Amino acid sequence: MERGPGSSIRVRVPAKINLHLGVGPRRPDGYHDVVSVLQTVGLHDTLELILDGDGHWAHPAARRRMRASLTLAGSEGEGTARGVPEGADNLVLVAARRLMAHLGIDGGPEGERTPQGHDGAASTDDGPWTRMRLTKRIPVAAGMAGGSADAAAALVGLNRLWGADLDVTTLRDVAALVGSDVPFCIEGGTALATGTGTSVARVLNGTTTYWVVGIDRSPLSTADVYAAFDTLAPPAPTSPDAVLHALRTGDLGELAHSLHNDLEPAAIALRPELAGRRDAMLDVGALGSLVSGSGPTVLGLARDAEDARRIAAAVADVFDVVEVAAAPAGGPEVTAQRTS
Ligand code: ATP
């Protein structure tokens, strides 16, 4: 559907956790093949997108031209947005540029920012603008794919706002050009990812699980964790079958025993305290515990929501921030929309 100036949309997008993460050796191109069982979990970022511009937008030629800008809203949890780039490197803008390229839209010079009028509002002199505003709640560089989730929010939101009407398969193809976890984040839910993580197949899941999410405010770079992984002895190949079976049947005990992350030893090599934090979750009764993705977030599997709140209270002193979140948490969700 065509949308004009003043149209806006808000997209709420969840973080992810890996229940199984098998990592192969470093390939000649520097990437690693993975076999990963992913789920979205109820910690969300929010991206607001607003179409700006005057009558230019109504002119067909304007559709070949679009400028996009991003601002970061004050973080809701103190310090959670630290380290998030505001300029062209933010994955929201990387995703916007990839989508523009796919649609044949000229996005202007990289890193260009919204021109400001005297009242601080975006000038409309230069044709249509899409202004985006990101509110972070997902911890940054924490192994929860916050940047990838934001990129997916941008692709889903812009596809809707611009009336591009690309189907999910095409959006996933564009997402794969942005980053490994982005195709998964387009639909979220529960999935098996292979290749470099960009080949995504949805899998059956028969249960909602409750997690205690132990957050460390000091980021851990995914690249550093992979570099540490490359220096360690290669792990024996593992299979995601037990996790997939446990998800299908809802057997929490089997799920707890089959949680697996090949990046965990590398994350612990860089942050030795993570081993103690994982043990702390188990000591207070979590069914299972593991480092989330490349860390440093540590996850504890609870029996139910009440058990999760109890465990969270018991480990409150062990982490900078502790949250309780349910999985799976769906995918990007359009929570507000105004069409003009
Ligand atoms: P991974 O997807 O590898 O698990 P992560 O969850 O550990 O990543 P992110 O929160 O996605 O980490 O951030 C990784 C880095 O990406 C940050 O340090 C930051 O420099 C950059 N980045 C770019 N855009 C964003 C964004 N929108 N939100 C968070 N970080 C971003």
Coordinates of C-alpha atoms and ligand atoms in Angstrom, one line a residue:
M1 CA 0.0 0.0 0.0
E2 CA 1.3 3.5 -0.8
R3 CA 2.1 5.7 2.1
G4 CA 2.7 9.4 2.2
P5 CA 4.5 12.0 4.4
G6 CA 3.6 11.8 8.0
S7 CA 3.1 8.0 7.9
S8 CA 4.8 6.3 10.8
I9 CA 5.3 2.9 12.2
R10 CA 6.7 1.4 15.4
V11 CA 8.4 -2.1 15.4
R12 CA 9.2 -4.0 18.6
V13 CA 11.8 -6.6 18.1
P14 CA 13.1 -9.4 20.4
A15 CA 16.6 -10.6 21.3
K16 CA 17.7 -14.2 20.6
I17 CA 19.3 -17.0 22.6
N18 CA 21.1 -20.1 21.2
L19 CA 20.1 -23.4 22.8
H20 CA 22.6 -25.2 20.7
L21 CA 25.6 -23.6 19.0
G22 CA 28.0 -25.9 17.2
V23 CA 30.9 -24.1 15.5
G24 CA 33.2 -25.5 12.8
P25 CA 36.8 -24.6 12.1
R26 CA 37.7 -21.2 10.6
R27 CA 37.2 -21.3 6.8
P28 CA 39.7 -19.8 4.4
D29 CA 37.3 -16.8 4.0
G30 CA 37.5 -16.2 7.8
Y31 CA 33.9 -17.3 8.5
H32 CA 32.9 -20.3 10.6
D33 CA 30.1 -22.7 9.7
V34 CA 27.6 -23.1 12.5
V35 CA 24.7 -25.4 13.4
S36 CA 22.5 -23.4 15.7
V37 CA 19.2 -23.7 17.4
L38 CA 17.9 -20.2 18.0
Q39 CA 14.9 -18.8 19.8
T40 CA 13.7 -15.3 20.3
V41 CA 13.4 -14.3 24.0
G42 CA 11.3 -11.5 25.6
L43 CA 13.8 -8.7 25.8
H44 CA 12.9 -6.0 23.2
D45 CA 14.3 -3.0 21.3
T46 CA 11.9 -0.6 19.7
L47 CA 12.4 1.2 16.3
E48 CA 10.1 4.0 15.3
L49 CA 10.1 5.0 11.7
I50 CA 8.6 8.2 10.3
L51 CA 8.2 9.3 6.7
D52 CA 9.1 12.9 6.3
G53 CA 9.0 15.2 3.2
D54 CA 6.5 17.4 1.4
G55 CA 4.9 16.9 -2.0
H56 CA 8.1 15.4 -3.3
W57 CA 6.9 12.1 -1.9
A58 CA 3.8 12.2 -4.1
H59 CA 5.9 12.6 -7.2
P60 CA 6.9 9.2 -8.7
A61 CA 10.5 10.3 -9.2
A62 CA 10.8 10.8 -5.4
R63 CA 10.5 7.0 -5.0
R64 CA 13.9 6.6 -6.6
R65 CA 15.4 8.8 -3.9
M66 CA 15.2 8.5 -0.2
R67 CA 17.4 9.7 2.7
A68 CA 17.4 7.8 6.0
S69 CA 18.6 8.9 9.4
L70 CA 18.8 7.4 12.9
T71 CA 18.8 8.8 16.4
L72 CA 19.2 6.8 19.6
A73 CA 16.6 7.3 22.3
G74 CA 17.8 7.5 25.9
S75 CA 18.3 3.9 27.1
E76 CA 15.7 2.5 29.5
G77 CA 18.3 0.6 31.5
E78 CA 21.2 2.8 32.4
G79 CA 24.2 2.2 30.2
T80 CA 22.6 -0.5 28.0
A81 CA 23.0 1.6 24.9
R82 CA 26.7 2.3 25.5
G83 CA 28.8 1.4 22.5
V84 CA 26.0 1.6 20.0
P85 CA 27.1 3.6 16.9
E86 CA 24.7 6.4 15.9
G87 CA 26.0 6.9 12.4
A88 CA 26.3 4.8 9.2
D89 CA 27.8 1.8 11.1
N90 CA 24.6 1.2 13.0
L91 CA 23.0 -2.0 11.7
V92 CA 19.7 -0.2 11.3
L93 CA 21.3 2.1 8.7
V94 CA 23.3 -0.7 7.1
A95 CA 20.0 -2.6 6.7
A96 CA 18.3 0.5 5.3
R97 CA 21.0 0.9 2.7
R98 CA 20.8 -2.8 1.7
L99 CA 17.1 -2.5 1.2
M100 CA 17.4 0.7 -0.8
A101 CA 19.9 -1.0 -3.1
H102 CA 17.6 -3.9 -3.5
L103 CA 14.7 -1.6 -4.4
G104 CA 16.8 0.6 -6.7
I105 CA 16.5 3.6 -4.4
D106 CA 19.3 6.2 -4.3
G107 CA 20.1 6.6 -0.6
G108 CA 22.5 9.5 -0.9
P109 CA 26.0 9.7 0.5
E110 CA 26.8 7.2 3.3
G111 CA 26.4 8.5 6.8
E112 CA 24.4 11.6 5.7
R113 CA 22.3 12.9 8.5
T114 CA 19.0 14.6 8.6
P115 CA 19.3 18.3 7.8
Q116 CA 17.8 20.4 10.6
G117 CA 15.4 23.3 10.1
H118 CA 15.5 26.3 12.6
D119 CA 12.9 24.6 14.8
G120 CA 15.0 21.5 15.1
A121 CA 12.6 19.5 12.9
A122 CA 14.0 17.7 9.8
S123 CA 14.1 20.0 6.7
T124 CA 11.9 18.8 3.9
D125 CA 13.9 20.7 1.2
D126 CA 15.7 17.6 0.0
G127 CA 12.8 15.3 -0.8
P128 CA 11.6 12.3 1.2
W129 CA 13.3 11.4 4.4
T130 CA 12.8 8.4 6.6
R131 CA 13.7 9.3 10.2
M132 CA 14.2 6.4 12.6
R133 CA 14.6 6.4 16.4
L134 CA 15.9 3.4 18.2
T135 CA 15.3 2.6 21.9
K136 CA 17.6 -0.1 23.2
R137 CA 16.7 -2.6 25.9
I138 CA 18.6 -5.6 24.6
P139 CA 22.1 -5.5 26.1
V140 CA 24.8 -4.5 23.7
A141 CA 27.6 -6.9 22.5
A142 CA 26.2 -9.4 24.9
G143 CA 25.6 -12.5 22.7
M144 CA 21.9 -11.7 22.3
A145 CA 22.0 -10.4 18.7
G146 CA 20.6 -6.9 19.6
G147 CA 22.2 -5.3 16.5
S148 CA 20.8 -8.0 14.2
A149 CA 17.4 -7.7 15.8
D150 CA 17.5 -3.9 15.1
A151 CA 18.5 -4.6 11.5
A152 CA 15.5 -6.9 11.1
A153 CA 13.2 -4.3 12.6
A154 CA 14.5 -1.8 10.0
L155 CA 13.9 -4.2 7.1
V156 CA 10.4 -5.2 8.3
G157 CA 9.4 -1.6 9.2
L158 CA 10.8 0.0 6.0
N159 CA 9.2 -2.7 3.8
R160 CA 5.9 -1.7 5.4
L161 CA 6.4 2.0 5.6
W162 CA 7.6 2.3 2.0
G163 CA 4.9 0.0 0.7
A164 CA 7.6 -2.2 -0.9
D165 CA 5.6 -5.4 -0.1
L166 CA 8.6 -7.7 -0.3
D167 CA 7.8 -11.2 0.8
V168 CA 9.6 -12.9 3.8
T169 CA 11.9 -14.9 1.6
T170 CA 13.2 -11.8 -0.2
L171 CA 13.5 -9.9 3.1
R172 CA 15.6 -12.8 4.5
D173 CA 17.8 -12.7 1.4
V174 CA 18.5 -8.9 1.9
A175 CA 18.9 -9.7 5.7
A176 CA 21.7 -12.2 4.9
L177 CA 23.7 -9.3 3.3
V178 CA 23.6 -7.4 6.7
G179 CA 24.7 -10.1 9.1
S180 CA 24.5 -13.8 10.1
D181 CA 21.7 -13.6 12.7
V182 CA 19.6 -11.1 10.7
P183 CA 17.7 -13.6 8.5
F184 CA 16.6 -15.5 11.7
C185 CA 15.4 -12.2 13.3
I186 CA 13.1 -11.4 10.3
E187 CA 10.6 -14.0 11.6
G188 CA 12.0 -15.0 15.0
G189 CA 10.3 -17.9 16.9
T190 CA 12.4 -21.1 17.0
A191 CA 14.7 -22.1 14.1
L192 CA 17.7 -24.2 13.0
A193 CA 20.4 -22.1 11.4
T194 CA 23.2 -23.5 9.3
G195 CA 25.9 -22.3 6.9
T196 CA 27.3 -19.1 8.4
G197 CA 24.0 -18.8 10.2
T198 CA 22.1 -17.3 7.3
S199 CA 20.2 -20.5 6.2
V200 CA 17.3 -20.6 8.5
A201 CA 14.6 -23.4 8.9
R202 CA 11.8 -23.0 11.3
V203 CA 11.4 -25.9 13.7
L204 CA 8.6 -27.3 15.8
N205 CA 8.4 -26.1 19.3
G206 CA 5.8 -27.3 21.8
T207 CA 6.6 -25.3 24.9
T208 CA 7.2 -21.9 26.4
T209 CA 10.4 -21.7 28.5
Y210 CA 11.4 -19.2 31.2
W211 CA 14.9 -17.9 31.4
V212 CA 16.9 -15.9 33.9
V213 CA 19.1 -13.6 31.9
G214 CA 22.3 -12.6 33.7
I215 CA 23.7 -9.4 32.0
D216 CA 27.2 -8.0 32.3
R217 CA 27.4 -4.4 31.3
S218 CA 31.0 -4.8 29.9
P219 CA 30.6 -5.9 26.3
L220 CA 32.4 -8.8 24.8
S221 CA 33.2 -8.6 21.1
T222 CA 32.0 -11.5 19.0
A223 CA 35.1 -11.2 16.8
D224 CA 37.3 -11.5 19.9
V225 CA 35.5 -14.6 21.0
Y226 CA 35.8 -16.2 17.6
A227 CA 39.5 -15.3 17.5
A228 CA 39.9 -17.0 21.0
F229 CA 37.9 -20.0 19.7
D230 CA 40.4 -20.4 16.8
T231 CA 43.3 -20.7 19.3
L232 CA 41.6 -23.6 21.3
A233 CA 41.5 -27.3 20.3
P234 CA 38.6 -27.8 17.9
P235 CA 35.5 -29.1 19.7
A236 CA 34.2 -32.6 18.8
P237 CA 31.3 -32.3 16.4
T238 CA 27.9 -32.2 18.2
S239 CA 24.3 -32.6 17.1
P240 CA 21.3 -30.3 17.8
D241 CA 19.0 -33.3 17.7
A242 CA 18.5 -33.6 21.5
V243 CA 17.6 -29.9 21.8
L244 CA 15.2 -30.2 18.9
H245 CA 13.6 -33.3 20.4
A246 CA 13.2 -31.6 23.8
L247 CA 11.6 -28.5 22.3
R248 CA 9.2 -30.6 20.4
T249 CA 8.1 -32.7 23.4
G250 CA 8.4 -29.9 26.0
D251 CA 10.7 -32.0 28.1
L252 CA 12.5 -29.4 30.3
G253 CA 14.9 -31.9 31.9
E254 CA 16.1 -33.1 28.4
L255 CA 16.4 -29.5 27.3
A256 CA 18.5 -28.6 30.3
H257 CA 20.9 -31.5 29.7
S258 CA 21.2 -30.9 26.0
L259 CA 22.0 -27.1 26.1
H260 CA 25.3 -26.6 24.3
N261 CA 27.5 -23.8 23.2
D262 CA 30.9 -24.4 21.4
L263 CA 31.8 -20.7 22.0
E264 CA 31.5 -21.0 25.8
P265 CA 35.1 -22.2 26.4
A266 CA 36.4 -19.2 24.3
A267 CA 34.1 -16.7 26.2
I268 CA 35.3 -18.2 29.5
A269 CA 38.9 -18.0 28.4
L270 CA 38.4 -14.2 27.9
R271 CA 36.2 -13.8 30.9
P272 CA 37.0 -16.5 33.5
E273 CA 34.3 -15.2 35.9
L274 CA 31.6 -16.5 33.5
A275 CA 32.2 -20.1 34.7
G276 CA 31.4 -19.1 38.3
R277 CA 28.3 -17.1 37.1
R278 CA 27.0 -20.2 35.3
D279 CA 27.6 -22.3 38.4
A280 CA 25.8 -19.7 40.5
M281 CA 22.7 -20.2 38.4
L282 CA 22.9 -24.0 38.9
D283 CA 23.6 -23.6 42.6
V284 CA 20.3 -21.7 43.2
G285 CA 18.3 -24.3 41.3
A286 CA 18.4 -23.5 37.5
L287 CA 17.7 -26.6 35.5
G288 CA 20.5 -25.7 33.2
S289 CA 22.8 -22.8 32.4
L290 CA 25.0 -21.7 29.6
V291 CA 26.7 -18.6 28.1
S292 CA 24.5 -17.0 25.5
G293 CA 26.1 -17.0 22.0
S294 CA 29.4 -15.2 22.2
G295 CA 28.6 -14.0 25.8
P296 CA 29.0 -12.4 28.3
T297 CA 25.3 -12.9 29.0
V298 CA 24.7 -16.1 31.1
L299 CA 21.3 -17.9 30.8
G300 CA 19.6 -20.0 33.4
L301 CA 16.7 -22.3 32.5
A302 CA 13.8 -22.2 35.1
R303 CA 10.9 -24.6 35.6
D304 CA 8.3 -21.9 35.1
A305 CA 7.8 -18.1 35.4
E306 CA 7.7 -18.1 39.2
D307 CA 10.8 -20.3 39.5
A308 CA 12.6 -17.8 37.1
R309 CA 11.7 -14.9 39.4
R310 CA 13.0 -16.8 42.4
I311 CA 16.3 -17.6 40.7
A312 CA 16.6 -14.1 39.4
A313 CA 16.4 -12.7 42.9
A314 CA 18.9 -15.3 44.2
V315 CA 21.5 -14.3 41.6
A316 CA 20.9 -10.5 41.7
D317 CA 24.3 -9.8 43.2
V318 CA 26.2 -12.0 40.7
F319 CA 25.3 -9.9 37.6
D320 CA 25.1 -6.2 36.8
V321 CA 21.4 -6.7 35.7
V322 CA 19.2 -9.7 35.9
E323 CA 16.0 -10.1 33.8
V324 CA 13.4 -12.8 33.4
A325 CA 12.2 -13.5 29.9
A326 CA 10.1 -16.1 28.1
A327 CA 11.0 -17.9 24.9
P328 CA 10.0 -18.1 22.1
A329 CA 9.0 -14.4 21.8
G330 CA 7.7 -14.3 18.2
G331 CA 9.3 -12.0 15.7
P332 CA 9.3 -8.3 14.9
E333 CA 5.9 -6.9 15.8
V334 CA 4.3 -3.7 14.4
T335 CA 2.9 -2.1 17.6
A336 CA 1.7 1.2 16.2
Q337 CA 1.0 2.5 12.7
R338 CA -0.3 5.8 11.3
T339 CA -1.0 6.1 7.6
S340 CA -1.5 9.5 5.9
Ligands
ATP1 P1 26.0 -11.2 17.9 O1 24.9 -10.9 16.9 O2 27.3 -11.4 17.2 O3 25.6 -12.2 18.9 P2 26.0 -9.3 20.0 O4 24.6 -9.7 20.4 O5 27.0 -9.9 20.9 O6 26.2 -9.8 18.6 P3 25.3 -6.6 19.4 O7 24.5 -6.0 20.5 O8 24.5 -7.0 18.2 O9 26.2 -7.8 19.9 O10 26.4 -5.5 19.1 C1 27.7 -5.9 18.5 C2 28.3 -4.6 18.0 O11 27.6 -4.1 16.9 C3 28.3 -3.5 19.0 O12 29.4 -3.4 19.8 C4 28.2 -2.2 18.2 O13 29.4 -1.7 17.9 C5 27.6 -2.7 16.8 N1 26.2 -2.3 16.5 C6 25.8 -1.8 15.3 N2 24.5 -1.5 15.3 C7 24.1 -1.8 16.5 C8 22.8 -1.8 17.2 N3 21.7 -1.3 16.5 N4 22.7 -2.2 18.4 C9 23.8 -2.7 19.1 N5 25.0 -2.7 18.5 C10 25.2 -2.3 17.3

